[in-house]
C-alpha positions as a Markdown table, in Angstrom:
| # | Residue | x | y | z |
|---|---|---|---|---|
| 1 | Met | 62.7 | -39.0 | 15.8 |
| 2 | Glu | 59.1 | -38.6 | 14.9 |
| 3 | Val | 57.8 | -39.0 | 18.3 |
| 4 | Leu | 60.2 | -35.5 | 19.0 |
| 5 | Phe | 58.6 | -34.1 | 16.1 |
| 6 | Arg | 54.8 | -34.8 | 16.8 |
| 7 | Asp | 55.4 | -32.9 | 20.1 |
| 8 | Phe | 57.0 | -30.2 | 18.8 |
| 9 | Glu | 54.0 | -29.9 | 16.3 |
| 10 | Gln | 51.0 | -30.9 | 18.7 |
| 11 | Ala | 53.4 | -27.7 | 21.6 |
| 12 | Gln | 53.3 | -25.3 | 18.4 |
| 13 | Leu | 49.4 | -26.2 | 17.7 |
| 14 | Ile | 48.1 | -25.1 | 20.8 |
| 15 | Gly | 51.1 | -23.2 | 22.8 |
| 16 | Leu | 52.2 | -25.8 | 25.9 |
| 17 | Gly | 55.6 | -24.5 | 26.9 |
| 18 | Pro | 56.2 | -27.9 | 29.4 |
| 19 | Leu | 55.5 | -29.9 | 26.2 |
| 20 | Leu | 57.6 | -28.3 | 24.2 |
| 21 | Ala | 60.3 | -28.6 | 26.7 |
| 22 | Thr | 60.0 | -32.4 | 26.8 |
| 23 | Thr | 61.2 | -32.1 | 23.1 |
| 24 | Ile | 65.1 | -30.7 | 24.3 |
| 25 | Thr | 65.1 | -32.4 | 28.0 |
| 26 | Pro | 68.3 | -34.5 | 28.3 |
| 27 | Ile | 66.8 | -37.1 | 30.1 |
| 28 | Ala | 64.4 | -39.9 | 28.5 |
| 29 | Pro | 60.8 | -39.6 | 29.5 |
| 30 | Pro | 60.0 | -43.5 | 32.0 |
| 31 | Asp | 57.4 | -44.6 | 29.2 |
| 32 | Asp | 59.9 | -44.3 | 26.6 |
| 33 | Pro | 63.5 | -45.5 | 28.3 |
| 34 | His | 65.2 | -45.8 | 24.9 |
| 35 | Arg | 64.2 | -41.9 | 23.4 |
| 36 | Leu | 67.2 | -40.5 | 23.3 |
| 37 | Gln | 69.3 | -43.2 | 21.5 |
| 38 | Tyr | 66.7 | -43.2 | 19.0 |
| 39 | Phe | 66.5 | -39.7 | 18.7 |
| 40 | Phe | 70.4 | -39.7 | 18.4 |
| 41 | Arg | 71.1 | -42.7 | 15.6 |
| 42 | Ala | 68.3 | -41.5 | 13.3 |
| 43 | Ala | 70.9 | -38.9 | 11.5 |
| 44 | Asn | 74.5 | -38.5 | 11.3 |
| 45 | Ser | 76.6 | -35.5 | 12.0 |
| 46 | Phe | 76.4 | -34.9 | 8.0 |
| 47 | Ser | 72.2 | -35.2 | 7.5 |
| 48 | Ile | 71.4 | -34.0 | 10.8 |
| 49 | Gln | 70.8 | -30.4 | 10.1 |
| 50 | Ser | 68.6 | -31.5 | 7.0 |
| 51 | Val | 66.8 | -34.0 | 8.8 |
| 52 | Ile | 65.7 | -31.4 | 11.4 |
| 53 | Arg | 65.1 | -29.0 | 8.8 |
| 54 | Asp | 62.6 | -31.4 | 6.8 |
| 55 | Gly | 61.3 | -32.5 | 10.0 |
| 56 | Ile | 60.1 | -29.2 | 11.3 |
| 57 | Ser | 58.7 | -28.0 | 7.8 |
| 58 | Leu | 57.1 | -31.5 | 7.0 |
| 59 | His | 55.1 | -31.0 | 10.4 |
| 60 | Ala | 54.5 | -27.0 | 10.0 |
| 61 | Thr | 50.8 | -27.5 | 9.0 |
| 62 | Ser | 48.5 | -24.2 | 8.0 |
| 63 | Glu | 47.6 | -23.0 | 11.7 |
| 64 | Ile | 51.2 | -22.9 | 12.1 |
| 65 | Arg | 53.3 | -20.4 | 10.6 |
| 66 | Phe | 57.4 | -20.1 | 11.3 |
| 67 | Leu | 58.9 | -16.7 | 10.0 |
| 68 | Lys | 62.2 | -17.8 | 8.0 |
| 69 | Pro | 64.6 | -16.7 | 11.2 |
| 70 | Glu | 62.4 | -18.2 | 13.8 |
| 71 | Arg | 62.2 | -22.0 | 11.7 |
| 72 | Asn | 66.1 | -21.8 | 11.3 |
| 73 | Ala | 66.2 | -20.9 | 14.8 |
| 74 | Trp | 64.7 | -23.8 | 16.3 |
| 75 | Val | 66.6 | -26.0 | 13.5 |
| 76 | Asp | 69.6 | -24.7 | 15.2 |
| 77 | Val | 68.3 | -25.6 | 18.7 |
| 78 | Tyr | 67.6 | -29.2 | 17.7 |
| 79 | Val | 70.7 | -29.6 | 15.9 |
| 80 | Ala | 72.9 | -28.5 | 19.2 |
| 81 | Tyr | 70.0 | -30.9 | 21.0 |
| 82 | Trp | 71.2 | -33.6 | 18.8 |
| 83 | Lys | 75.1 | -33.2 | 19.8 |
| 84 | Ala | 74.9 | -32.7 | 23.2 |
| 85 | Ile | 72.7 | -36.2 | 23.0 |
| 86 | Gly | 75.5 | -37.6 | 21.6 |
| 87 | Glu | 77.5 | -36.9 | 24.6 |
| 88 | Ile | 75.2 | -37.9 | 27.2 |
| 89 | Ile | 74.8 | -41.2 | 25.8 |
| 90 | Ala | 78.3 | -41.8 | 25.6 |
| 91 | Gly | 78.7 | -40.7 | 29.4 |
| 92 | Asp | 75.8 | -43.9 | 30.2 |
| 93 | Thr | 78.7 | -46.2 | 28.4 |
| 94 | Ala | 80.8 | -45.6 | 31.2 |
| 95 | Lys | 82.9 | -43.3 | 28.5 |
| 96 | Ala | 81.7 | -39.7 | 29.9 |
| 97 | Asp | 83.8 | -36.8 | 29.5 |
| 98 | Trp | 81.7 | -34.2 | 31.4 |
| 99 | Ser | 83.3 | -31.6 | 30.0 |
| 100 | Lys | 82.4 | -32.2 | 27.0 |
| 101 | Val | 78.6 | -32.9 | 27.9 |
| 102 | Tyr | 78.7 | -29.7 | 29.6 |
| 103 | Glu | 80.2 | -27.7 | 26.3 |
| 104 | Ala | 77.7 | -29.2 | 24.3 |
| 105 | Trp | 75.1 | -28.2 | 26.6 |
| 106 | Lys | 76.2 | -24.8 | 26.9 |
| 107 | Glu | 75.5 | -24.5 | 23.1 |
| 108 | Val | 72.0 | -25.4 | 23.7 |
| 109 | Ala | 71.7 | -23.2 | 25.9 |
| 110 | Asn | 73.2 | -20.4 | 23.7 |
| 111 | Val | 71.1 | -21.6 | 20.8 |
| 112 | Ile | 68.0 | -21.2 | 23.0 |
| 113 | Ile | 69.1 | -17.4 | 24.5 |
| 114 | Lys | 69.9 | -16.3 | 20.4 |
| 115 | Gly | 66.1 | -17.6 | 19.9 |
| 116 | Tyr | 65.0 | -15.5 | 22.0 |
| 117 | Ala | 66.8 | -12.7 | 21.7 |
| 118 | Ser | 67.1 | -12.2 | 18.2 |
| 119 | Ala | 64.6 | -14.7 | 16.4 |
| 120 | Gly | 60.9 | -14.2 | 18.0 |
| 121 | Phe | 61.3 | -17.2 | 20.1 |
| 122 | Gln | 57.0 | -16.3 | 21.8 |
| 123 | Ala | 56.5 | -16.2 | 25.6 |
| 124 | Trp | 54.7 | -19.0 | 26.2 |
| 125 | Thr | 58.4 | -21.4 | 24.8 |
| 126 | Val | 59.9 | -20.3 | 28.2 |
| 127 | Pro | 60.0 | -23.4 | 29.7 |
| 128 | Cys | 62.6 | -24.6 | 26.8 |
| 129 | Leu | 65.1 | -21.4 | 29.0 |
| 130 | Tyr | 64.2 | -23.1 | 32.0 |
| 131 | Val | 65.3 | -26.9 | 31.0 |
| 132 | Ala | 68.5 | -25.6 | 29.4 |
| 133 | Gly | 69.5 | -23.4 | 32.2 |
| 134 | Arg | 68.5 | -26.7 | 34.8 |
| 135 | Tyr | 70.5 | -29.1 | 32.9 |
| 136 | Leu | 73.1 | -26.3 | 32.3 |
| 137 | Arg | 74.0 | -25.7 | 36.0 |
| 138 | Ile | 73.9 | -29.6 | 36.5 |
| 139 | Phe | 76.4 | -30.6 | 33.8 |
| 140 | Ala | 78.9 | -28.1 | 34.9 |
| 141 | Ile | 78.9 | -29.4 | 38.8 |
| 142 | Lys | 79.7 | -33.1 | 37.2 |
| 143 | Ala | 82.3 | -31.9 | 34.6 |
| 144 | Asp | 83.7 | -29.8 | 37.8 |
| 145 | Glu | 83.5 | -32.7 | 39.9 |
| 146 | Gly | 84.9 | -34.7 | 37.1 |
| 147 | Val | 88.0 | -32.3 | 37.2 |
| 148 | Arg | 88.7 | -32.9 | 41.2 |
| 149 | Gly | 87.5 | -36.7 | 40.7 |
| 150 | Thr | 85.0 | -36.8 | 43.1 |
| 151 | Gly | 81.3 | -38.4 | 43.1 |
| 152 | Thr | 78.4 | -38.2 | 40.6 |
| 153 | Val | 75.3 | -35.3 | 41.2 |
| 154 | Asn | 71.5 | -37.0 | 41.0 |
| 155 | Phe | 69.6 | -34.9 | 38.4 |
| 156 | Lys | 66.8 | -35.2 | 40.3 |
| 157 | Ala | 68.8 | -33.2 | 42.9 |
| 158 | Gly | 67.0 | -29.9 | 45.0 |
| 159 | Phe | 68.1 | -27.0 | 46.6 |
| 160 | Gln | 69.8 | -29.4 | 49.5 |
| 161 | Asp | 73.0 | -29.0 | 48.0 |
| 162 | Asp | 73.5 | -25.8 | 46.7 |
| 163 | Ile | 73.3 | -24.2 | 50.5 |
| 164 | Thr | 76.4 | -26.3 | 51.4 |
| 165 | Gly | 78.4 | -25.8 | 48.9 |
| 166 | Glu | 82.1 | -26.9 | 49.1 |
| 167 | Ser | 85.1 | -24.7 | 47.8 |
| 168 | Gly | 87.8 | -25.7 | 45.1 |
| 169 | Lys | 88.2 | -25.1 | 41.8 |
| 170 | Asn | 84.5 | -24.6 | 39.6 |
| 171 | Glu | 85.3 | -23.2 | 36.5 |
| 172 | Lys | 82.1 | -25.0 | 34.8 |
| 173 | Leu | 80.4 | -23.7 | 37.4 |
| 174 | Glu | 81.4 | -20.4 | 37.1 |
| 175 | Asp | 81.0 | -20.1 | 33.2 |
| 176 | Ala | 77.3 | -21.3 | 34.0 |
| 177 | Ala | 76.6 | -19.2 | 36.2 |
| 178 | Arg | 77.1 | -16.4 | 33.5 |
| 179 | Val | 74.8 | -18.3 | 31.0 |
| 180 | Ile | 72.0 | -18.0 | 33.4 |
| 181 | Asn | 72.6 | -14.8 | 34.1 |
| 182 | Arg | 72.2 | -13.8 | 30.3 |
| 183 | Met | 68.9 | -16.0 | 30.9 |
| 184 | Phe | 68.0 | -13.7 | 33.8 |
| 185 | Thr | 68.9 | -10.6 | 31.7 |
| 186 | Leu | 66.4 | -11.9 | 28.8 |
| 187 | Cys | 63.5 | -12.3 | 30.9 |
| 188 | Ile | 63.9 | -8.7 | 33.1 |
| 189 | Ser | 64.4 | -6.5 | 30.3 |
| 190 | Asp | 61.4 | -7.7 | 28.1 |
| 191 | Arg | 59.4 | -4.5 | 27.5 |
| 192 | Ala | 56.4 | -7.1 | 25.7 |
| 193 | Pro | 53.1 | -6.7 | 27.1 |
| 194 | Leu | 52.7 | -9.1 | 30.6 |
| 195 | Glu | 50.8 | -11.3 | 28.3 |
| 196 | Glu | 53.3 | -11.9 | 26.0 |
| 197 | Ser | 56.5 | -11.2 | 27.9 |
| 198 | Arg | 59.4 | -13.2 | 29.4 |
| 199 | Lys | 59.1 | -11.9 | 32.7 |
| 200 | Trp | 57.2 | -14.7 | 33.6 |
| 201 | Gly | 60.5 | -16.7 | 33.4 |
| 202 | Leu | 62.1 | -13.9 | 35.8 |
| 203 | Tyr | 61.6 | -16.1 | 39.6 |
| 204 | Tyr | 62.7 | -19.5 | 38.0 |
| 205 | Thr | 65.8 | -18.2 | 36.2 |
| 206 | Thr | 66.5 | -16.3 | 39.4 |
| 207 | Asn | 66.3 | -19.2 | 42.2 |
| 208 | Leu | 68.7 | -21.1 | 39.3 |
| 209 | Leu | 71.1 | -18.5 | 39.8 |
| 210 | Phe | 70.4 | -18.5 | 43.8 |
| 211 | Lys | 71.6 | -21.9 | 43.6 |
| 212 | Thr | 74.6 | -21.6 | 41.3 |
| 213 | Tyr | 75.7 | -18.9 | 43.6 |
| 214 | Phe | 75.5 | -20.7 | 46.8 |
| 215 | Lys | 76.8 | -23.9 | 45.4 |
| 216 | Leu | 80.1 | -21.3 | 44.2 |
| 217 | Asn | 80.0 | -19.5 | 47.9 |
| 218 | Ser | 79.6 | -16.5 | 46.4 |
| 219 | Ile | 76.2 | -15.7 | 48.3 |
| 220 | Gly | 76.6 | -11.9 | 48.2 |
| 221 | Leu | 75.9 | -11.9 | 44.2 |
| 222 | Ser | 72.7 | -13.1 | 45.2 |
| 223 | Lys | 71.8 | -9.6 | 46.5 |
| 224 | Asn | 72.7 | -8.3 | 43.3 |
| 225 | Ile | 69.7 | -10.5 | 41.7 |
| 226 | Ile | 67.5 | -9.0 | 44.4 |
| 227 | Arg | 68.1 | -5.7 | 43.3 |
| 228 | Ala | 67.9 | -6.1 | 40.7 |
| 229 | Leu | 64.2 | -7.5 | 41.2 |
| 230 | Gln | 62.9 | -4.9 | 43.4 |
| 231 | Ala | 64.2 | -2.1 | 41.0 |
| 232 | Ser | 62.0 | -4.0 | 38.3 |
| 233 | Arg | 59.1 | -4.9 | 40.6 |
| 234 | Met | 56.3 | -2.0 | 39.1 |
| 235 | Asp | 57.0 | -3.5 | 35.8 |
| 236 | Met | 56.8 | -7.5 | 36.8 |
| 237 | Pro | 53.4 | -9.1 | 37.6 |
| 238 | Pro | 52.7 | -9.6 | 41.7 |
| 239 | Ile | 54.7 | -12.3 | 42.8 |
| 240 | Glu | 51.5 | -13.8 | 43.9 |
| 241 | Ala | 51.0 | -14.2 | 39.9 |
| 242 | Phe | 53.8 | -16.7 | 39.9 |
| 243 | Pro | 53.7 | -20.7 | 40.1 |
| 244 | Lys | 53.9 | -21.4 | 43.9 |
| 245 | Ser | 56.9 | -23.5 | 43.0 |
| 246 | His | 58.9 | -20.6 | 42.0 |
| 247 | Ile | 57.9 | -18.7 | 44.8 |
| 248 | Val | 58.5 | -20.9 | 47.7 |
| 249 | Thr | 62.3 | -21.7 | 46.2 |
| 250 | Phe | 62.4 | -17.6 | 45.8 |
| 251 | Met | 61.3 | -17.1 | 49.5 |
| 252 | Tyr | 63.4 | -20.3 | 50.5 |
| 253 | Tyr | 66.8 | -18.4 | 48.9 |
| 254 | Val | 66.1 | -15.1 | 50.3 |
| 255 | Gly | 64.6 | -16.0 | 53.9 |
| 256 | Val | 68.4 | -18.0 | 54.0 |
| 257 | Ile | 70.2 | -14.7 | 52.4 |
| 258 | Leu | 68.5 | -12.9 | 55.3 |
| 259 | Phe | 69.3 | -15.0 | 57.8 |
| 260 | Leu | 72.9 | -15.1 | 57.0 |
| 261 | Glu | 72.7 | -11.5 | 57.0 |
| 262 | Glu | 71.9 | -12.1 | 60.5 |
| 263 | Asp | 68.1 | -10.1 | 59.8 |
| 264 | Tyr | 66.3 | -12.4 | 61.8 |
| 265 | Val | 63.2 | -11.1 | 61.6 |
| 266 | Lys | 62.6 | -10.5 | 58.1 |
| 267 | Ala | 64.2 | -14.3 | 57.3 |
| 268 | Glu | 61.5 | -15.4 | 59.7 |
| 269 | Glu | 58.6 | -13.7 | 57.5 |
| 270 | Asn | 60.1 | -15.2 | 54.3 |
| 271 | Leu | 61.2 | -18.7 | 55.6 |
| 272 | Thr | 57.2 | -18.4 | 56.9 |
| 273 | Ser | 56.0 | -17.7 | 53.6 |
| 274 | Ala | 57.7 | -20.4 | 52.1 |
| 275 | Trp | 56.6 | -22.8 | 54.4 |
| 276 | Met | 52.6 | -22.4 | 54.6 |
| 277 | Met | 53.2 | -22.3 | 50.5 |
| 278 | Cys | 55.2 | -25.4 | 50.4 |
| 279 | His | 53.3 | -28.5 | 49.3 |
| 280 | Lys | 51.6 | -30.4 | 51.4 |
| 281 | Glu | 54.0 | -33.8 | 50.1 |
| 282 | Ala | 57.4 | -32.1 | 49.6 |
| 283 | Glu | 58.7 | -33.5 | 52.6 |
| 284 | Arg | 62.5 | -32.9 | 52.1 |
| 285 | Asn | 61.8 | -29.2 | 51.1 |
| 286 | Lys | 60.1 | -28.9 | 54.4 |
| 287 | Glu | 62.3 | -30.0 | 56.1 |
| 288 | Leu | 65.2 | -27.8 | 54.6 |
| 289 | Ile | 63.2 | -24.5 | 55.4 |
| 290 | Leu | 63.0 | -25.3 | 59.1 |
| 291 | Thr | 66.2 | -26.1 | 59.4 |
| 292 | Tyr | 66.7 | -21.9 | 59.1 |
| 293 | Leu | 63.3 | -20.7 | 60.4 |
| 294 | Ile | 63.4 | -23.0 | 63.6 |
| 295 | Pro | 67.1 | -21.1 | 64.6 |
| 296 | Cys | 65.3 | -17.6 | 63.4 |
| 297 | His | 62.2 | -18.6 | 65.5 |
| 298 | Leu | 64.5 | -19.5 | 68.6 |
| 299 | Leu | 66.4 | -16.0 | 68.3 |
| 300 | Thr | 63.2 | -13.7 | 67.2 |
| 301 | Thr | 60.7 | -15.5 | 69.7 |
| 302 | His | 62.2 | -17.3 | 72.5 |
| 303 | Thr | 60.0 | -20.1 | 71.7 |
| 304 | Leu | 61.2 | -24.2 | 71.0 |
| 305 | Pro | 60.0 | -26.8 | 68.3 |
| 306 | Thr | 57.4 | -28.6 | 69.4 |
| 307 | Ile | 57.4 | -32.5 | 69.1 |
| 308 | Gln | 54.7 | -33.0 | 66.8 |
| 309 | Leu | 56.8 | -29.9 | 64.7 |
| 310 | Leu | 59.8 | -32.4 | 64.3 |
| 311 | Ala | 57.7 | -35.8 | 64.4 |
| 312 | Pro | 58.1 | -36.2 | 60.7 |
| 313 | Tyr | 61.2 | -35.1 | 60.0 |
| 314 | Pro | 64.3 | -37.6 | 62.0 |
| 315 | Arg | 67.3 | -35.8 | 61.0 |
| 316 | Leu | 66.0 | -32.2 | 62.7 |
| 317 | Gln | 65.2 | -34.0 | 65.6 |
| 318 | Lys | 68.9 | -35.5 | 66.2 |
| 319 | Leu | 69.5 | -31.8 | 65.3 |
| 320 | Phe | 67.2 | -29.6 | 67.3 |
| 321 | Arg | 65.2 | -31.5 | 70.6 |
| 322 | Pro | 68.5 | -32.4 | 72.5 |
| 323 | Leu | 69.3 | -28.7 | 71.9 |
| 324 | Gly | 65.6 | -27.3 | 72.9 |
| 325 | Thr | 65.7 | -29.9 | 76.1 |
| 326 | Cys | 69.0 | -28.6 | 77.1 |
| 327 | Ile | 67.4 | -25.0 | 76.3 |
| 328 | Lys | 64.3 | -25.8 | 78.7 |
| 329 | Arg | 66.3 | -27.0 | 81.7 |
| 330 | Gly | 69.0 | -24.5 | 82.0 |
| 331 | Asp | 71.4 | -26.9 | 81.2 |
| 332 | Leu | 74.7 | -24.8 | 80.2 |
| 333 | Ala | 76.8 | -27.9 | 80.1 |
| 334 | Gly | 74.1 | -30.0 | 77.7 |
| 335 | Phe | 74.0 | -27.2 | 75.2 |
| 336 | Asp | 77.4 | -26.8 | 74.9 |
| 337 | Ala | 77.5 | -30.8 | 74.6 |
| 338 | Ala | 74.9 | -30.7 | 72.1 |
| 339 | Leu | 76.2 | -28.0 | 70.0 |
| 340 | Ala | 79.6 | -29.8 | 69.8 |
| 341 | Ala | 78.1 | -33.3 | 69.1 |
| 342 | Gly | 76.4 | -31.2 | 66.1 |
| 343 | Glu | 78.7 | -29.3 | 65.1 |
| 344 | Asp | 79.6 | -31.0 | 61.8 |
| 345 | Glu | 76.4 | -30.5 | 60.3 |
| 346 | Phe | 75.5 | -26.6 | 62.3 |
| 347 | Val | 78.8 | -25.3 | 60.2 |
| 348 | Lys | 77.9 | -27.4 | 57.1 |
| 349 | Arg | 74.1 | -25.5 | 56.7 |
| 350 | Arg | 75.5 | -22.1 | 58.1 |
| 351 | Ile | 73.6 | -22.4 | 61.5 |
| 352 | Tyr | 76.1 | -22.7 | 64.4 |
| 353 | Leu | 77.0 | -19.4 | 65.4 |
| 354 | Thr | 72.9 | -18.6 | 65.3 |
| 355 | Leu | 72.3 | -21.6 | 67.5 |
| 356 | Glu | 75.5 | -20.5 | 69.4 |
| 357 | Arg | 73.6 | -17.5 | 71.0 |
| 358 | Gly | 70.9 | -20.1 | 72.3 |
| 359 | Arg | 72.8 | -20.8 | 75.1 |
| 360 | Asp | 71.8 | -17.1 | 76.3 |
| 361 | Ile | 68.2 | -18.5 | 76.8 |
| 362 | Ala | 69.6 | -21.5 | 78.8 |
| 363 | Leu | 71.4 | -19.2 | 80.8 |
| 364 | Arg | 68.3 | -16.8 | 81.3 |
| 365 | Asn | 66.6 | -20.3 | 82.2 |
| 366 | Leu | 69.1 | -21.0 | 84.5 |
| 367 | Leu | 68.8 | -17.4 | 86.8 |
| 368 | Arg | 64.9 | -17.5 | 86.4 |
| 369 | Lys | 64.9 | -20.6 | 88.2 |
| 370 | Val | 67.6 | -19.0 | 90.9 |
| 371 | Phe | 64.9 | -16.1 | 91.1 |
| 372 | Ile | 61.9 | -18.6 | 91.5 |
| 373 | Thr | 63.6 | -20.8 | 94.0 |
| 374 | Gly | 64.7 | -17.7 | 96.3 |
| 375 | Gly | 60.1 | -17.7 | 97.0 |
| 376 | Phe | 59.1 | -15.1 | 98.7 |
| 377 | Glu | 59.9 | -11.8 | 101.0 |
| 378 | Asp | 58.5 | -11.7 | 104.9 |
| 379 | Ser | 54.9 | -10.0 | 104.0 |
| 380 | Lys | 54.1 | -7.4 | 107.1 |
| 381 | Asp | 50.6 | -6.6 | 108.2 |
| 382 | Gly | 49.2 | -8.5 | 106.2 |
| 383 | Ala | 50.2 | -7.1 | 102.3 |
| 384 | Val | 50.2 | -9.8 | 99.5 |
| 385 | Pro | 53.7 | -11.6 | 99.5 |
| 386 | Phe | 55.9 | -10.7 | 96.6 |
| 387 | Arg | 59.1 | -12.7 | 95.6 |
| 388 | Arg | 62.8 | -11.7 | 96.7 |
| 389 | Ser | 63.7 | -8.6 | 95.2 |
| 390 | Arg | 67.8 | -9.0 | 96.0 |
| 391 | Ile | 69.7 | -11.8 | 95.4 |
| 392 | Pro | 73.0 | -12.9 | 96.5 |
| 393 | Val | 75.6 | -12.9 | 93.1 |
| 394 | Asp | 76.7 | -15.8 | 95.1 |
| 395 | Glu | 73.5 | -17.8 | 94.7 |
| 396 | Phe | 73.9 | -17.2 | 90.5 |
| 397 | Thr | 77.6 | -18.2 | 91.2 |
| 398 | Ala | 76.6 | -21.5 | 92.8 |
| 399 | Ala | 74.1 | -21.9 | 89.9 |
| 400 | Ile | 75.7 | -21.2 | 87.1 |
| 401 | Arg | 78.7 | -23.6 | 88.3 |
| 402 | Leu | 76.1 | -26.6 | 88.4 |
| 403 | Gly | 74.8 | -25.4 | 85.3 |
| 404 | Ser | 78.1 | -25.9 | 83.8 |
| 405 | Lys | 79.3 | -28.8 | 86.1 |
| 406 | Thr | 82.7 | -26.4 | 86.7 |
| 407 | Gln | 82.3 | -27.3 | 90.6 |
| 408 | Asn | 86.2 | -27.9 | 90.7 |
| 409 | Glu | 86.6 | -24.8 | 88.7 |
| 410 | Arg | 86.8 | -21.2 | 90.6 |
| 411 | Leu | 84.2 | -19.0 | 89.0 |
| 412 | Glu | 84.3 | -15.0 | 90.2 |
| 413 | Asn | 81.9 | -12.6 | 91.5 |
| 414 | Asp | 83.0 | -10.4 | 88.6 |
| 415 | Glu | 82.4 | -12.9 | 86.0 |
| 416 | Val | 79.3 | -13.5 | 86.9 |
| 417 | Glu | 78.1 | -9.9 | 87.2 |
| 418 | Cys | 79.3 | -9.9 | 84.0 |
| 419 | Leu | 77.5 | -12.6 | 82.5 |
| 420 | Leu | 74.5 | -10.5 | 84.5 |
| 421 | Ala | 75.2 | -7.1 | 82.8 |
| 422 | Asn | 75.4 | -8.5 | 79.2 |
| 423 | Met | 72.3 | -10.5 | 79.8 |
| 424 | Ile | 70.1 | -7.6 | 80.5 |
| 425 | Tyr | 71.9 | -5.5 | 78.0 |
| 426 | Lys | 70.1 | -6.8 | 75.3 |
| 427 | Val | 67.5 | -4.9 | 76.8 |
| 428 | Arg | 64.8 | -7.7 | 75.9 |
| 429 | Pro | 61.7 | -8.1 | 78.6 |
| 430 | Ser | 62.2 | -11.5 | 78.2 |
| 431 | Phe | 65.2 | -11.2 | 79.9 |
| 432 | Cys | 64.4 | -9.4 | 82.7 |
| 433 | Leu | 64.1 | -11.6 | 86.1 |
| 434 | Ile | 61.0 | -9.4 | 87.5 |
| 435 | Ser | 59.4 | -6.1 | 87.0 |
| 436 | Leu | 58.5 | -4.2 | 90.2 |
| 437 | Pro | 55.7 | -1.8 | 91.3 |
| 438 | Trp | 57.4 | 1.8 | 91.7 |
| 439 | Ala | 56.7 | 1.1 | 95.7 |
| 440 | Tyr | 60.1 | -0.9 | 95.8 |
| 441 | Phe | 62.2 | 1.6 | 94.1 |
| 442 | Ala | 63.3 | 3.5 | 97.2 |
| 443 | Trp | 66.5 | 0.9 | 97.9 |
| 444 | Ala | 67.7 | 1.1 | 94.4 |
| 445 | Val | 70.6 | 2.7 | 92.7 |
| 446 | Pro | 69.7 | 6.3 | 91.3 |
| 447 | Leu | 70.1 | 5.9 | 87.7 |
| 448 | Ala | 70.7 | 8.8 | 85.3 |
| 449 | Ile | 68.0 | 10.3 | 82.6 |
| 450 | Ser | 70.2 | 10.0 | 80.0 |
| 451 | Glu | 71.3 | 6.4 | 80.8 |
| 452 | Pro | 68.2 | 4.4 | 81.7 |
| 453 | Phe | 69.5 | 1.0 | 82.3 |
| 454 | Ala | 67.3 | -2.8 | 83.6 |
| 455 | Val | 70.3 | -3.1 | 86.9 |
| 456 | Cys | 71.2 | -1.8 | 89.8 |
| 457 | Leu | 74.3 | -3.4 | 91.2 |
| 458 | Val | 74.2 | -2.0 | 95.3 |
| 459 | Lys | 77.5 | -2.8 | 97.1 |
| 460 | Cys | 76.4 | -4.5 | 100.5 |
| 461 | Glu | 79.4 | -5.9 | 102.3 |
| 462 | Pro | 80.1 | -8.6 | 102.2 |
| 463 | Leu | 78.0 | -9.7 | 99.3 |
| 464 | Thr | 76.7 | -7.9 | 96.1 |
| 465 | Val | 73.2 | -7.7 | 95.9 |
| 466 | Val | 71.4 | -7.2 | 92.1 |
| 467 | Val | 67.9 | -5.9 | 91.7 |
| 468 | Phe | 66.6 | -6.3 | 88.7 |
| 469 | Leu | 64.2 | -3.8 | 87.1 |
| 470 | Glu | 62.4 | -3.5 | 83.8 |
| 471 | Phe | 62.4 | 0.0 | 82.5 |
| 472 | Asp | 61.2 | 2.3 | 79.2 |
| 473 | Glu | 63.7 | 4.5 | 77.6 |
| 474 | Gly | 63.7 | 7.6 | 79.6 |
| 475 | Ile | 62.8 | 6.3 | 82.8 |
| 476 | Tyr | 64.8 | 7.1 | 85.7 |
| 477 | Leu | 64.8 | 6.2 | 90.1 |
| 478 | Pro | 64.3 | 8.9 | 92.5 |
């Protein structure tokens, strides 16, 4: 216990929040693996309060002055911490009741919140709030899993498991979310000057809430947090002033939320920022960012990840390279097979529906091959030859049957025409197979100026010929 009070004194002297937070962590440091046991055995339930009070008073030098409410609040914090350590040590001896551990640690969190709300804890001690919130969430997960009779949770788990939360009874985690929300409110409602404000803890508590809501499959609640931050942004420090670890995690979750809302452009911006700022050695976090950034980039730019980008991530190679290869080749059957092979993982990561849209790009590439294979029109009078501008639907039909490996199935021309019309309906230049100069518009069907469209279907017996054009809004053919 003497070590704890020495660290407490040193932290108070220099105002070092991370050092102070180590005095209430439920994990023993590597250089002192028996620290928790020594701390717990230094007192009993009858003497712990007086031992803590005497220890704080003994180490309170002339440079450390506590008002009575603040001193009493710190005593309450360490008494609650002592009780929680007792439950954790019982868990280490295979007698764990994680519900009791959670309740004991919840008391630690509540006492710390009370200390900030009414006892005058200073803003530099906010890392204590981080520790309380982080382990509250972990113990809540362990308690819920204990109720369900499932496995264990690693103390060092990152945000990997949060995106793929499982449904079920999460009574403790829901309760933890309410406590963490109080921490968030405590930070965002602080009106002190920024130099002394708890607002510096906003993004860390926000990230804890994101992780908790994702685990609960209550992602919609995250939007309320984002709106609260946006409403208070004028009273907050600029995001660049926060620690990079807080910013990267925040942008990652905001990017995933926008991704799930199908706002792929903004999602890509946030995920790209998270990727660029992520620590170079945080390979696991980079892999998680790429899990959503790659599908975003596929839909917004129609480009695929390079081999060099995926090289450090074998799991991503296994998931995305087969899809990328099939998209490049226009192999519809291969794309469907690759999507089915990774379906469980894609659904778990909530990227299945987004990747499914990549089939349109594979189909575009297949149709482009038909256009290129068609060659050039016969040049007249020495004119520069140009590619064939009229392609029978039967050629597209044959290509789609080959690409889908459905040679034995009947594919109607009407179905192919529907695929072509849907492709062009997307109104993206990359989907247009050819853009013709005005000189070649004479044979196209006239279009109304109120309904500009990028395809003309010309009925020519016995074939239906498709003419691909690219128009700006309001342009019509004479």
